[in-house]
mmCIF file of C-alpha atoms in Angstrom:
data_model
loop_
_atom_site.group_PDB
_atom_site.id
_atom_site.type_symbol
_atom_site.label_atom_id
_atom_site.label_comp_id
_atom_site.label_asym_id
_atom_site.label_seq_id
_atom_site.Cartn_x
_atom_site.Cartn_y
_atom_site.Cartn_z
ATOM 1 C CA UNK A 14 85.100 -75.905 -51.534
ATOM 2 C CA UNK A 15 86.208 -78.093 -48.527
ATOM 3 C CA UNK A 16 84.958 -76.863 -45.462
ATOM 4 C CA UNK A 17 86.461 -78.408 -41.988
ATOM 5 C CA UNK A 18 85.467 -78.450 -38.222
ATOM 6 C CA UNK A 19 88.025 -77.046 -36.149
ATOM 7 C CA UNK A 20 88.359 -78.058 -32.523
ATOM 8 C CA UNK A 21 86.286 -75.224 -31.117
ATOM 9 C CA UNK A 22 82.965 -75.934 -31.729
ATOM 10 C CA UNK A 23 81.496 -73.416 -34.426
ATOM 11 C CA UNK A 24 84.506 -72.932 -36.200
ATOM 12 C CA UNK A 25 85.380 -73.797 -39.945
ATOM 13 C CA UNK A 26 88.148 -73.966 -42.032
ATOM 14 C CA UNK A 27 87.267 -73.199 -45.630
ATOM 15 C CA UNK A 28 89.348 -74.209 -48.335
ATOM 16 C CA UNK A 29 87.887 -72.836 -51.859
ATOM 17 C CA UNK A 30 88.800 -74.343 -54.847
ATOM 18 C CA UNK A 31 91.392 -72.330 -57.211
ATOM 19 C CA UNK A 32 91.263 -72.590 -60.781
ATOM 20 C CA UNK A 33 94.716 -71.041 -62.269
ATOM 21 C CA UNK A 34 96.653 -70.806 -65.082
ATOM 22 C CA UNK A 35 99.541 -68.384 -66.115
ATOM 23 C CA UNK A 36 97.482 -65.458 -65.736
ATOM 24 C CA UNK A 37 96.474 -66.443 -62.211
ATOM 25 C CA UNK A 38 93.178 -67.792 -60.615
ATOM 26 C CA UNK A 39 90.246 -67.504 -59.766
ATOM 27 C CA UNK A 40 88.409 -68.683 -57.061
ATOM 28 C CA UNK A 41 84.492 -68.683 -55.355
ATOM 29 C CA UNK A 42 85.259 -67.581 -51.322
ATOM 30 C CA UNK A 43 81.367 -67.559 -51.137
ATOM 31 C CA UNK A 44 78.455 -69.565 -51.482
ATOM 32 C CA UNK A 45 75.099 -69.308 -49.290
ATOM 33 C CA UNK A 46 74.450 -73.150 -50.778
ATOM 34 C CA UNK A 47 77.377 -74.832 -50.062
ATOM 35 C CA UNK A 48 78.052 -73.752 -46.827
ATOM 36 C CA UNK A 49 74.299 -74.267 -45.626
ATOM 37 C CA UNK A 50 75.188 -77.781 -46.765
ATOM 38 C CA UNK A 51 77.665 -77.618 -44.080
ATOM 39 C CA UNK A 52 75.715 -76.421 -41.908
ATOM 40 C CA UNK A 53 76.458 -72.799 -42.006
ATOM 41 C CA UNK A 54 73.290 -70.793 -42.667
ATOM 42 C CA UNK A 55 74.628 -66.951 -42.012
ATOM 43 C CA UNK A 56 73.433 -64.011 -43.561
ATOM 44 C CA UNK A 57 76.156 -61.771 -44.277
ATOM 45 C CA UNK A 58 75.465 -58.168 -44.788
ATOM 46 C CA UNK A 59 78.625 -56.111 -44.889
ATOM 47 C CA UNK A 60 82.261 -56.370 -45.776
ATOM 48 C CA UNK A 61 85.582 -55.243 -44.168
ATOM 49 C CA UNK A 62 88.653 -54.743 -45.778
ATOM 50 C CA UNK A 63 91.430 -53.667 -43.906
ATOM 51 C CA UNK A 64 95.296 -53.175 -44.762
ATOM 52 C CA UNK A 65 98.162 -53.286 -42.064
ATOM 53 C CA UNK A 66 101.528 -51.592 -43.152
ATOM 54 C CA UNK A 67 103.986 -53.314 -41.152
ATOM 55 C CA UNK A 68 104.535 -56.909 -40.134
ATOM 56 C CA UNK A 69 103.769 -57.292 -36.332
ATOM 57 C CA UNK A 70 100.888 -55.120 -36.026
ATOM 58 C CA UNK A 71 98.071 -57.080 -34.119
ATOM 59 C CA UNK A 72 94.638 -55.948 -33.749
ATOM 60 C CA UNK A 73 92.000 -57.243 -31.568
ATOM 61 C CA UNK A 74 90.556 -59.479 -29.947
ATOM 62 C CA UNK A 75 87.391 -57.609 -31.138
ATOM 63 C CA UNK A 76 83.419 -58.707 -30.897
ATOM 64 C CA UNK A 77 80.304 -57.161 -31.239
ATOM 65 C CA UNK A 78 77.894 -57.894 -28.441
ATOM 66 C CA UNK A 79 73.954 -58.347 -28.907
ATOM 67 C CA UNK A 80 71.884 -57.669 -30.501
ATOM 68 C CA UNK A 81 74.116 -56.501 -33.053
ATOM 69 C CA UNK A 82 76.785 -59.827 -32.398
ATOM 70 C CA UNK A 83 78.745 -60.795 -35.456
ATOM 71 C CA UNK A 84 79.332 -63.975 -37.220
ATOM 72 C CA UNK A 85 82.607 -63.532 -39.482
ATOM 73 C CA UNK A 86 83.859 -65.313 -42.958
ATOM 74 C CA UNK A 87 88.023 -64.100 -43.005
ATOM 75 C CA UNK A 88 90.568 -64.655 -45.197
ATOM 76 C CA UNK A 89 93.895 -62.595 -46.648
ATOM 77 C CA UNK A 90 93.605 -60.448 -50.031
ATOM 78 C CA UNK A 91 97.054 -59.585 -49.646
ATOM 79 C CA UNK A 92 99.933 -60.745 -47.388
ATOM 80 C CA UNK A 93 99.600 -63.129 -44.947
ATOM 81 C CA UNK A 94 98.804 -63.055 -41.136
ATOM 82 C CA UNK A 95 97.787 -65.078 -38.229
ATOM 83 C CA UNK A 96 94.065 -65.002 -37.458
ATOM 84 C CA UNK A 97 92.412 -65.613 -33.906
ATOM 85 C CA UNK A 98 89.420 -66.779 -32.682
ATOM 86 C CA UNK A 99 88.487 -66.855 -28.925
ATOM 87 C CA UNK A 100 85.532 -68.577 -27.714
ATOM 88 C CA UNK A 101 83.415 -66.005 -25.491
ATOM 89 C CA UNK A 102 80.246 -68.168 -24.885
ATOM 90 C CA UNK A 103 79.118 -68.831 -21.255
ATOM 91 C CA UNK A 104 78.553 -72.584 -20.411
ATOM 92 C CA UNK A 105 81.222 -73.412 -23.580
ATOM 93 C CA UNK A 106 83.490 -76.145 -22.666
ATOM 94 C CA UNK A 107 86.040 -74.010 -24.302
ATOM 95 C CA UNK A 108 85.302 -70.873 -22.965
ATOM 96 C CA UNK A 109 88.281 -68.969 -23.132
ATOM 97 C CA UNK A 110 90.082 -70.733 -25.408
ATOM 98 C CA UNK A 111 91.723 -69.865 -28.652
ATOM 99 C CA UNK A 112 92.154 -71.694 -32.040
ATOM 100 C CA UNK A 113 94.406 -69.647 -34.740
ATOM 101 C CA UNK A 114 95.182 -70.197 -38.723
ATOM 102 C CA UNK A 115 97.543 -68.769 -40.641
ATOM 103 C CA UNK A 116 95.752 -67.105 -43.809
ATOM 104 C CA UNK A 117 97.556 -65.804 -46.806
ATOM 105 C CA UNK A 118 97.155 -64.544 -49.930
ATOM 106 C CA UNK A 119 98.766 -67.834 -51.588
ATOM 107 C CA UNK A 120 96.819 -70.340 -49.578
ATOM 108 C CA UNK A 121 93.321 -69.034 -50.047
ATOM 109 C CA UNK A 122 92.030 -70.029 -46.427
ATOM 110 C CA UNK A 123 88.857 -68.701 -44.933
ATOM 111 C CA UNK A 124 88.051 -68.715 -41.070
ATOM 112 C CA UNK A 125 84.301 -69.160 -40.587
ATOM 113 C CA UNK A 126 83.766 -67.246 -37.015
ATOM 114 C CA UNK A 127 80.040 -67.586 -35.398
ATOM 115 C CA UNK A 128 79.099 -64.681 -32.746
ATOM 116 C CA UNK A 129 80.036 -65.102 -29.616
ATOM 117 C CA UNK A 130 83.833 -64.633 -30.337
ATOM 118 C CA UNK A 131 86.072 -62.510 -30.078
ATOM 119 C CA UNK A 132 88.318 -61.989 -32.893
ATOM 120 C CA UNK A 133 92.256 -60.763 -33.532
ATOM 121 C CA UNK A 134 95.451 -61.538 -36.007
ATOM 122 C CA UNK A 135 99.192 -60.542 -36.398
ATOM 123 C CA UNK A 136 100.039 -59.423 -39.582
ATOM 124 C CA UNK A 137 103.241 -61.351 -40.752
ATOM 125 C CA UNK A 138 104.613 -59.419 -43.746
ATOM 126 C CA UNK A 139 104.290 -56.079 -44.561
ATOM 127 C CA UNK A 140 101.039 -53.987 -46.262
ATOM 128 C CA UNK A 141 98.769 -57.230 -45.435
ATOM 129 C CA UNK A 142 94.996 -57.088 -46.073
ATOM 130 C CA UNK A 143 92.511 -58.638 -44.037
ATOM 131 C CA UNK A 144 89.274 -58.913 -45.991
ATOM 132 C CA UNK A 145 86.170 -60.236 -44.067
ATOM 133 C CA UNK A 146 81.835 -60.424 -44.603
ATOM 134 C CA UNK A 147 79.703 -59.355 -41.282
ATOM 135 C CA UNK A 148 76.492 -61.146 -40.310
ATOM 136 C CA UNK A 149 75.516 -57.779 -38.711
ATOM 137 C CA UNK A 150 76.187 -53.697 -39.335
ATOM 138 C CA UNK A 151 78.549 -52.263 -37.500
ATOM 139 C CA UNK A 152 77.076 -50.910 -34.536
ATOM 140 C CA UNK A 153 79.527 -48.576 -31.747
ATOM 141 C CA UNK A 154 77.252 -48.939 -29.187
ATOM 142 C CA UNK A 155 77.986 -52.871 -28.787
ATOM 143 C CA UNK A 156 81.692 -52.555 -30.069
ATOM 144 C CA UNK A 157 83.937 -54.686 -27.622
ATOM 145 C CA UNK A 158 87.106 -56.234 -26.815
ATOM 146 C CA UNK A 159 89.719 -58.104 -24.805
ATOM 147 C CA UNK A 160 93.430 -57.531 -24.453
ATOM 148 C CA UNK A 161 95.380 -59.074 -27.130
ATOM 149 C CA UNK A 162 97.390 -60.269 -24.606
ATOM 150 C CA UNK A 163 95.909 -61.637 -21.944
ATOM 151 C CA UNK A 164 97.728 -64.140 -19.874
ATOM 152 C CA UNK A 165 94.489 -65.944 -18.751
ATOM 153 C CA UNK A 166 93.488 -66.389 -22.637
ATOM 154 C CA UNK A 167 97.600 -66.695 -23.624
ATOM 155 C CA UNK A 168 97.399 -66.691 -27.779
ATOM 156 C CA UNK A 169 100.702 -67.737 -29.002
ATOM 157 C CA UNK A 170 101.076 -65.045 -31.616
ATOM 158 C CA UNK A 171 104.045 -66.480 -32.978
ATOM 159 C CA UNK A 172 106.128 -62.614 -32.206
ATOM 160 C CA UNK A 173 108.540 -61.183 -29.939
ATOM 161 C CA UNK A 174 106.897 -57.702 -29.906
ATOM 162 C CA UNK A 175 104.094 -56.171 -31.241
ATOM 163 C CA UNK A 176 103.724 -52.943 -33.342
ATOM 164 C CA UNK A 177 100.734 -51.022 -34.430
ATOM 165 C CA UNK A 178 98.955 -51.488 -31.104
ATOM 166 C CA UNK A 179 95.368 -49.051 -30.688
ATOM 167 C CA UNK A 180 94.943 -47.230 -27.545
ATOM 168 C CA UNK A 181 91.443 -48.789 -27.453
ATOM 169 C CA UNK A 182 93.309 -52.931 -27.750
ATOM 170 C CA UNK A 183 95.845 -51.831 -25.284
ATOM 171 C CA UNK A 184 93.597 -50.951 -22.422
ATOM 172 C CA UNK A 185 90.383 -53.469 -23.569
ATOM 173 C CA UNK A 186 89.701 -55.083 -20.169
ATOM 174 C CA UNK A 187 91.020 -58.617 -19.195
ATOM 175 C CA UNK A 188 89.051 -62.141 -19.257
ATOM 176 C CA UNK A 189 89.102 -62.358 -16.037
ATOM 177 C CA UNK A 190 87.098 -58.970 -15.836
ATOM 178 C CA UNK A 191 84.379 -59.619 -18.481
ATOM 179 C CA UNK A 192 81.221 -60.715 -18.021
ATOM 180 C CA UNK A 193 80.030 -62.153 -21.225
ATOM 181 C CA UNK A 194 76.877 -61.120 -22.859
ATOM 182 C CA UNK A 195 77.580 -64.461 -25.231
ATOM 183 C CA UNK A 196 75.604 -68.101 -23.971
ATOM 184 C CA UNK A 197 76.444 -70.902 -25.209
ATOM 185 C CA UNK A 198 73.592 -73.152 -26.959
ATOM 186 C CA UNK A 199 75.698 -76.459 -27.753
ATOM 187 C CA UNK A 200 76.523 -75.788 -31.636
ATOM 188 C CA UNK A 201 77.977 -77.699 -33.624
#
């Protein structure tokens, strides 16, 4: 498994090792040891799956606040799509800032997330799964968001138009508007 800093602080780029032949592969997406070698020491706890029909359809940028904040482990079970993270955390020299990766079914990628971000992706070919572990339960009561398209946070989502838009993503308050329950404590 290689596991690389991106260039937001607290984000990885895990590539697991495939072992294939003509039947297909297989592959370990998880291990507590080797990414606590990297320095990643989250406890998951639950697991997301989610399936898009149609190419296009973007969803986010979602977070959980605290106490019930998220840390995320992504990556594509079917498909392929463009994943987002934006960093949320007050005092963050990047505060506001976005990085992306393209995950698909054929490359195998995995987006390490840490709380304190919010979280999005455009689907880029049809019936695309999204398959992700939690550090923390699902909990309504801290369930947030930003616009997927803000102007101040300006993702290049890499699409003309959008389909599949919620209610809830379409009218999720701007950066500029949010006052972040996130603090930045100088991660690595």
């Amino acid at each position: 498994m290689k596991i690389e800093k991106l260039e937001i602080s607290g984000l990885f780029l895990i590539t697991p090792r495939r072992f294939g032949d003509d039947r297909g592969f297989f592959a370990e997406t998880w291990s507590r040891r080797i990414l606590a070698d990297a320095g990643i020491t989250t406890d998951f706890v639950q697991d997301n799956h989610s399936l898009s029909v149609k190419p296009g359809t973007v969803r986010g940028l979602h977070f959980q606040s605290p106490p019930h904040a998220q840390a995320k482990l992504v990556r594509c079970g079917r498909g392929r799509l463009f994943d987002v993270a934006v960093d949320l955390r007050r005092g963050s020299p990047t505060y506001g800032k976005w990085a992306g990766v393209e995950l698909s079914a054929e490359n195998g990628l995995q987006l390490y997330i840490p709380a304190g971000f919010g979280h999005g992706f455009v689907t880029r070919e049809p019936d695309t799964e999204i398959v992700y572990k939690c550090s923390d339960y699902y909990a309504p009561e801290c369930d947030g968001g930003l616009r997927w398209n803000d102007p101040d946070i300006a993702v290049d989502w890499g699409i003309s138009e959008a389909s599949g838009i919620s209610d809830k993503d379409a009218k999720a308050p701007l950066l500029a508007d949010f006052d972040s329950p996130f603090t930045w404590e100088g991660a690595a």
